[in-house]
Tab-separated table of C-alpha atoms in Angstrom:
chain	number	residue	atom	x	y	z
N	44	MET	CA	-25.737	-31.620	16.177
N	45	LYS	CA	-24.492	-28.674	18.591
N	46	LYS	CA	-20.921	-29.157	16.713
N	47	SER	CA	-22.292	-29.336	13.308
N	48	SER	CA	-23.847	-26.470	13.618
N	49	PHE	CA	-20.412	-24.556	15.148
N	50	ALA	CA	-18.926	-25.698	12.441
N	51	PHE	CA	-21.139	-24.041	9.992
N	52	LEU	CA	-21.334	-20.822	11.439
N	53	ILE	CA	-17.230	-21.069	11.268
N	54	LEU	CA	-17.489	-21.407	7.642
N	55	SER	CA	-20.165	-18.765	7.225
N	56	LEU	CA	-17.930	-16.607	8.859
N	57	ILE	CA	-15.357	-17.234	6.998
N	58	ALA	CA	-16.925	-17.148	3.531
N	59	THR	CA	-18.982	-13.449	4.542
N	60	ASN	CA	-15.642	-12.431	5.215
N	61	ALA	CA	-13.965	-13.883	1.885
N	62	ILE	CA	-16.893	-11.639	0.034
N	63	ALA	CA	-16.348	-8.360	1.949
N	64	GLN	CA	-12.568	-8.439	0.869
N	65	LYS	CA	-11.977	-7.126	-2.537
N	66	THR	CA	-10.791	-10.070	-4.854
N	67	ASP	CA	-8.073	-9.595	-7.718
N	68	TRP	CA	-11.023	-10.257	-10.004
N	69	GLU	CA	-12.717	-7.311	-8.948
N	70	SER	CA	-9.527	-5.075	-9.029
N	71	HIS	CA	-8.937	-6.112	-12.617
N	72	GLY	CA	-12.786	-4.968	-13.413
N	73	LEU	CA	-13.260	-8.785	-14.338
N	74	LYS	CA	-16.387	-10.255	-14.341
N	75	GLY	CA	-17.273	-14.132	-13.345
N	76	ARG	CA	-14.721	-16.427	-12.029
N	77	VAL	CA	-12.059	-16.128	-14.256
N	78	LYS	CA	-9.342	-18.389	-14.251
N	79	CYS	CA	-6.681	-16.726	-16.788
N	80	ASP	CA	-6.340	-13.798	-18.839
N	81	ILE	CA	-4.274	-13.597	-21.665
N	82	SER	CA	-3.868	-10.410	-23.801
N	83	ILE	CA	-2.155	-9.290	-26.821
N	84	THR	CA	-1.600	-5.427	-27.547
N	85	PHE	CA	-0.476	-4.296	-31.229
N	86	TYR	CA	0.667	-1.182	-31.638
N	87	PHE	CA	0.949	0.909	-34.393
N	88	HIS	CA	3.924	3.613	-34.480
N	89	ASP	CA	2.648	6.186	-37.365
N	90	THR	CA	0.522	8.234	-34.754
N	91	ILE	CA	1.878	10.794	-32.440
N	92	CYS	CA	0.570	13.403	-30.626
N	93	ASP	CA	3.673	15.727	-29.998
N	94	TRP	CA	2.445	17.801	-27.049
N	95	ARG	CA	1.025	14.877	-25.434
N	96	THR	CA	3.974	12.526	-25.488
N	97	VAL	CA	4.252	11.741	-22.229
N	98	ASN	CA	0.960	10.955	-21.656
N	99	LEU	CA	1.062	8.297	-24.416
N	100	TYR	CA	1.817	4.525	-23.948
N	101	ASP	CA	5.003	3.575	-24.596
N	102	LEU	CA	5.317	2.789	-28.091
N	103	ALA	CA	9.252	1.165	-28.151
N	104	SER	CA	7.381	-2.129	-28.783
N	105	THR	CA	5.344	-3.597	-31.368
N	106	ILE	CA	3.456	-6.361	-29.585
N	107	ASP	CA	3.008	-7.085	-25.772
N	108	THR	CA	1.791	-9.994	-24.247
N	109	ASN	CA	0.448	-10.101	-20.651
N	110	PHE	CA	-0.707	-13.540	-19.300
N	111	ILE	CA	-2.916	-13.331	-15.409
N	112	GLU	CA	-3.693	-16.683	-13.993
N	113	PHE	CA	-5.960	-16.685	-10.539
N	114	ASP	CA	-7.199	-19.183	-8.451
N	115	SER	CA	-10.229	-20.454	-7.677
N	116	LEU	CA	-11.252	-17.543	-5.098
N	117	GLY	CA	-10.156	-14.774	-6.923
N	118	SER	CA	-6.636	-13.922	-6.143
N	119	LYS	CA	-3.811	-13.362	-8.326
N	120	ILE	CA	-1.363	-15.954	-8.418
N	121	ARG	CA	0.681	-15.352	-11.701
N	122	ASP	CA	1.213	-12.264	-13.762
N	123	THR	CA	3.719	-12.228	-16.871
N	124	PHE	CA	4.365	-9.636	-18.991
N	125	ARG	CA	6.535	-9.633	-22.501
N	126	SER	CA	7.345	-7.508	-25.058
N	127	ASP	CA	9.415	-7.434	-27.825
N	128	ALA	CA	11.223	-4.762	-27.327
N	129	GLY	CA	13.209	-6.561	-24.812
N	130	ILE	CA	11.270	-5.835	-21.502
N	131	CYS	CA	10.644	-9.163	-19.399
N	132	MET	CA	8.644	-8.542	-16.038
N	133	LEU	CA	8.919	-11.589	-14.438
N	134	THR	CA	6.011	-13.830	-12.429
N	135	LEU	CA	4.748	-12.410	-8.896
N	136	HIS	CA	5.636	-14.047	-6.298
N	137	ARG	CA	3.686	-12.768	-3.207
N	138	LYS	CA	3.915	-13.274	0.710
N	139	TYR	CA	1.365	-11.899	2.795
N	140	SER	CA	0.991	-11.792	6.800
N	141	TRP	CA	-1.134	-10.158	9.266
N	142	ASN	CA	-0.393	-9.680	13.105
N	143	LYS	CA	-2.507	-11.100	16.076
N	144	ASN	CA	-4.721	-8.311	16.747
N	145	LYS	CA	-5.339	-7.762	12.723
N	146	THR	CA	-4.476	-4.242	12.826
N	147	VAL	CA	-1.049	-4.374	10.742
N	148	PHE	CA	-0.821	-6.361	7.040
N	149	LYS	CA	2.663	-6.845	5.790
N	150	GLY	CA	3.488	-7.815	2.200
N	151	ARG	CA	6.409	-9.014	0.130
N	152	TYR	CA	6.453	-9.607	-3.760
N	153	THR	CA	7.895	-8.653	-6.984
N	154	ASP	CA	5.827	-6.669	-9.525
N	155	GLU	CA	5.676	-6.207	-12.811
N	156	MET	CA	8.500	-4.403	-13.396
N	157	ASN	CA	10.425	-6.692	-11.381
N	158	ASN	CA	11.166	-4.930	-8.327
N	159	LYS	CA	11.437	-6.039	-4.972
N	160	VAL	CA	8.302	-4.751	-2.849
N	161	THR	CA	7.623	-4.628	0.899
N	162	LYS	CA	4.520	-2.951	2.183
N	163	LYS	CA	3.055	-2.294	5.483
N	164	GLN	CA	-0.607	-1.166	6.360
N	165	ILE	CA	-1.794	-0.322	9.599
N	166	TYR	CA	-5.736	-0.347	10.369
N	167	ASP	CA	-7.422	1.435	13.322
N	168	LYS	CA	-10.044	-0.421	15.433
N	169	ASN	CA	-12.803	0.048	13.096
N	170	ASP	CA	-11.080	-1.829	10.089
N	171	ARG	CA	-9.974	1.203	8.349
N	172	MET	CA	-6.680	1.468	6.955
N	173	VAL	CA	-5.039	4.811	8.525
N	174	GLU	CA	-1.515	4.512	7.207
N	175	SER	CA	0.515	2.826	3.812
N	176	HIS	CA	4.326	2.315	3.163
N	177	ARG	CA	5.377	0.942	0.459
N	178	PHE	CA	9.526	0.220	-0.288
N	179	GLU	CA	10.541	-0.855	-3.672
N	180	LYS	CA	14.093	-1.792	-5.056
N	181	ASN	CA	15.736	-2.979	-8.169
N	182	LEU	CA	19.219	-3.104	-7.859
N	183	LYS	CA	19.891	-3.854	-11.679
N	184	ARG	CA	18.078	-0.519	-12.299
N	185	LEU	CA	19.749	1.372	-9.592
N	186	TYR	CA	16.149	2.045	-8.329
N	187	TRP	CA	14.589	2.331	-4.893
N	188	ASN	CA	11.168	4.254	-3.967
N	189	ARG	CA	9.400	5.043	-0.982
N	190	VAL	CA	5.742	6.035	-0.371
N	191	HIS	CA	4.368	6.866	2.982
N	192	SER	CA	0.369	7.678	3.209
N	193	TYR	CA	-1.594	8.681	6.186
N	194	ILE	CA	-5.055	8.528	6.063
N	195	ASP	CA	-8.409	10.856	7.883
N	196	TYR	CA	-11.783	9.972	7.733
N	197	ASP	CA	-14.545	11.443	8.730
N	198	GLU	CA	-17.690	10.890	11.214
N	199	LYS	CA	-19.384	8.356	8.537
N	200	ASN	CA	-16.260	6.745	7.888
N	201	ARG	CA	-15.838	8.638	4.829
N	202	GLU	CA	-11.999	8.864	3.496
N	203	ILE	CA	-11.522	12.671	3.450
N	204	LYS	CA	-7.898	13.081	3.502
N	205	ASP	CA	-5.049	11.516	2.134
N	206	LEU	CA	-1.413	12.582	2.548
N	207	THR	CA	1.484	10.798	0.541
N	208	ILE	CA	4.966	11.701	0.843
N	209	ARG	CA	7.457	9.823	-2.085
N	210	LYS	CA	11.425	9.655	-1.983
N	211	THR	CA	12.598	8.298	-5.542
N	212	PHE	CA	16.250	7.286	-6.297
N	213	ASP	CA	16.327	6.519	-9.806
N	214	TYR	CA	19.641	5.898	-11.992
N	215	GLY	CA	21.443	8.902	-9.662
N	216	MET	CA	18.653	11.393	-9.567
N	217	ARG	CA	16.764	11.975	-6.348
N	218	PHE	CA	13.001	13.089	-6.506
N	219	ARG	CA	10.649	14.033	-3.593
N	220	SER	CA	6.774	14.966	-3.756
N	221	GLU	CA	4.135	15.701	-1.517
N	222	SER	CA	0.557	15.303	-2.609
N	223	LEU	CA	-2.605	15.968	-0.487
N	224	THR	CA	-5.794	14.531	-1.822
N	225	GLU	CA	-9.626	16.003	-0.331
N	226	TYR	CA	-12.318	13.911	-0.885
N	227	ILE	CA	-15.831	15.923	-1.215
N	228	TYR	CA	-19.010	14.122	-0.607
N	229	GLY	CA	-22.557	14.846	-1.702
N	230	ALA	CA	-25.734	14.629	-0.331
N	231	ASN	CA	-26.173	10.809	-1.006
N	232	ASP	CA	-22.740	10.012	0.482
N	233	SER	CA	-21.576	9.518	-2.856
N	234	LEU	CA	-18.269	10.975	-4.175
N	235	ILE	CA	-18.603	14.415	-6.067
N	236	LEU	CA	-14.923	16.029	-6.151
N	237	MET	CA	-11.448	14.570	-5.845
N	238	ARG	CA	-8.753	17.624	-4.900
N	239	GLU	CA	-5.051	16.643	-5.153
N	240	THR	CA	-2.803	19.034	-4.720
N	241	ASN	CA	1.406	17.857	-5.920
N	242	ASP	CA	4.712	19.631	-4.873
N	243	TYR	CA	7.179	17.852	-6.580
N	244	TYR	CA	11.154	18.989	-6.864
N	245	ASP	CA	14.436	17.263	-7.846
N	246	CYS	CA	17.158	17.035	-4.886
N	247	PRO	CA	19.824	19.401	-5.098
N	248	LYS	CA	21.891	17.288	-8.169
N	249	ARG	CA	19.345	18.821	-10.161
N	250	ARG	CA	19.400	22.174	-8.631
N	251	ASN	CA	15.560	21.715	-7.109
N	252	VAL	CA	13.505	22.442	-9.886
N	253	ARG	CA	10.286	22.522	-8.746
N	254	ASN	CA	6.738	21.652	-9.827
N	255	LYS	CA	3.102	22.122	-8.151
N	256	SER	CA	-0.244	21.451	-9.629
N	257	VAL	CA	-3.735	20.944	-8.768
N	258	THR	CA	-6.037	18.853	-10.316
N	259	GLU	CA	-9.767	18.224	-9.678
N	260	SER	CA	-11.477	15.444	-10.524
N	261	ILE	CA	-15.765	15.488	-10.679
N	262	TYR	CA	-17.627	12.520	-10.527
N	263	GLY	CA	-21.529	11.751	-11.493
N	264	GLU	CA	-24.437	10.133	-9.916
N	265	HIS	CA	-22.825	6.755	-10.416
N	266	GLY	CA	-19.546	7.091	-8.903
N	267	GLU	CA	-17.729	7.409	-12.869
N	268	LEU	CA	-15.060	10.187	-13.635
N	269	VAL	CA	-16.793	12.670	-15.567
N	270	LYS	CA	-14.329	15.550	-15.842
N	271	MET	CA	-10.785	16.335	-14.774
N	272	MET	CA	-9.249	19.786	-14.566
N	273	ASP	CA	-5.330	20.462	-13.967
N	274	VAL	CA	-3.549	23.365	-13.218
N	275	ASP	CA	0.306	23.246	-13.267
N	276	SER	CA	2.937	25.374	-12.652
N	277	VAL	CA	6.756	25.158	-12.999
N	278	PHE	CA	9.461	27.167	-10.738
N	279	SER	CA	12.789	27.901	-11.317
N	280	PRO	CA	15.807	27.161	-8.697
N	281	ASN	CA	15.117	30.725	-7.140
N	282	GLY	CA	12.019	30.512	-6.744
N	283	GLN	CA	10.570	32.570	-9.672
N	284	LYS	CA	7.435	30.916	-12.190
N	285	GLN	CA	8.902	29.860	-14.974
N	286	ARG	CA	5.332	29.072	-16.363
N	287	ASP	CA	1.474	27.906	-16.210
N	288	GLY	CA	-0.106	25.470	-18.014
N	289	TYR	CA	-3.921	23.805	-17.883
N	290	CYS	CA	-5.610	20.833	-19.080
N	291	VAL	CA	-9.241	19.661	-18.966
N	292	ILE	CA	-10.748	16.489	-19.935
N	293	ASP	CA	-14.161	15.029	-20.327
N	294	TYR	CA	-15.313	11.726	-20.291
N	295	VAL	CA	-17.826	9.766	-22.053
N	296	TYR	CA	-18.793	6.242	-21.334
N	297	ASP	CA	-20.516	3.211	-22.856
N	298	GLU	CA	-23.568	1.131	-20.999
N	299	HIS	CA	-21.124	-0.786	-19.719
N	300	ASN	CA	-19.316	2.222	-17.798
N	301	ASN	CA	-16.079	1.815	-20.073
N	302	VAL	CA	-14.758	5.224	-21.338
N	303	ILE	CA	-15.377	5.491	-25.077
N	304	ASP	CA	-14.211	9.359	-25.565
N	305	GLU	CA	-11.718	11.707	-23.966
N	306	ILE	CA	-11.764	15.216	-24.865
N	307	TRP	CA	-8.685	16.966	-24.358
N	308	GLU	CA	-8.249	20.821	-24.207
N	309	SER	CA	-4.939	22.571	-22.730
N	310	SER	CA	-2.578	25.330	-23.307
N	311	TYR	CA	-0.414	22.870	-24.735
N	312	GLY	CA	-3.200	22.005	-27.776
N	313	ASN	CA	-6.336	20.045	-27.915
N	314	SER	CA	-6.814	15.961	-28.778
N	315	HIS	CA	-9.604	13.606	-28.932
N	316	ASP	CA	-9.093	9.896	-27.558
N	317	HIS	CA	-11.764	7.329	-28.778
N	318	PHE	CA	-12.220	3.777	-27.826
N	319	GLU	CA	-14.018	0.790	-29.220
N	320	TYR	CA	-14.715	-2.322	-27.079
N	321	GLU	CA	-16.072	-6.010	-27.855
N	322	TYR	CA	-17.509	-7.897	-25.239
N	323	ASP	CA	-17.884	-11.609	-24.295
N	324	GLU	CA	-21.125	-13.306	-22.908
N	325	MET	CA	-20.026	-12.265	-19.112
N	326	GLY	CA	-19.604	-8.884	-20.029
N	327	ASN	CA	-15.853	-8.844	-20.014
N	328	CYS	CA	-14.026	-6.546	-22.551
N	329	ILE	CA	-12.179	-9.004	-25.457
N	330	THR	CA	-11.145	-6.572	-27.752
N	331	LYS	CA	-10.159	-2.872	-27.117
N	332	ALA	CA	-8.894	-0.457	-29.872
N	333	TYR	CA	-7.693	3.374	-29.142
N	334	TYR	CA	-7.744	6.062	-31.627
N	335	LEU	CA	-6.050	9.292	-31.051
N	336	ASP	CA	-7.540	11.842	-33.043
N	337	GLY	CA	-8.781	9.546	-35.657
N	338	LYS	CA	-5.681	7.314	-36.213
N	339	LEU	CA	-5.429	4.160	-34.734
N	340	CYS	CA	-2.827	3.735	-32.178
N	341	TRP	CA	-3.395	0.384	-31.011
N	342	VAL	CA	-5.621	-2.841	-30.404
N	343	ASN	CA	-6.107	-4.899	-27.636
N	344	LYS	CA	-6.876	-8.542	-27.821
N	345	ARG	CA	-7.913	-10.688	-24.655
N	346	LYS	CA	-8.764	-14.646	-24.302
N	347	ILE	CA	-10.353	-15.184	-21.027
N	348	GLU	CA	-10.844	-18.411	-18.958
N	349	TYR	CA	-13.373	-19.571	-16.727
N	350	TYR	CA	-13.847	-21.907	-14.075
């Protein structure tokens, strides 16, 4: 009797720990015990917003197909992306491990862009991640990227500051950026404001052109992003300011907490993004259409299978 009770306790602890950790189902915003998620996106090329070219999705292809497979516990075991533009992102191969004291987590895998990724996360005695280090490389693309993050918490175990340093080498060009993110909470401990300060510059081969920006994100009572404001400044190699720009985005949501409208106002122009959805009986989106200023840009169709 004692042995069986002990075994039941161990199984309960394992189950509790599994539930406490976020599954890949949740990371992908899926509801229910999804077995596979197959999505096809159809692009329409006759809609372009000149001033927002860098913000639009890549329209190089006409059809993209993404196949994601999960195990019965909600962990992603396969993620394959194919495009008729000739891009093929390979299946993920993951290898994860913890140290003896469960304070250092290491991972190694191939991501969706076929980059070889190595990451390391360090946790304190309160199971809070305090450091994160990530290294990506792709010899075929002559690309590597190092990202180091350092996180601070307050007395309530809430994340209040995140400093991220990034160094990138891409096709012979080197870039460096520093980003400081600060989190501000309301009376009910919910996040109400996130302020991100970025300092980005090209390394000497590109004459040290610098870009500085401050972005503030305002959140609603249910944790949804309702407004984002960005001020961007560009500096010449001799340190003189070349131009300032601003952008304000207002967000509107449906009853499923998905964005249905993004209203853009900026120093470069104004635009309106609109999204339409269809859902299955589990509440997962199976059709999503994106309109830019009233013109259809793309439609995404999904087939979801459950355990």
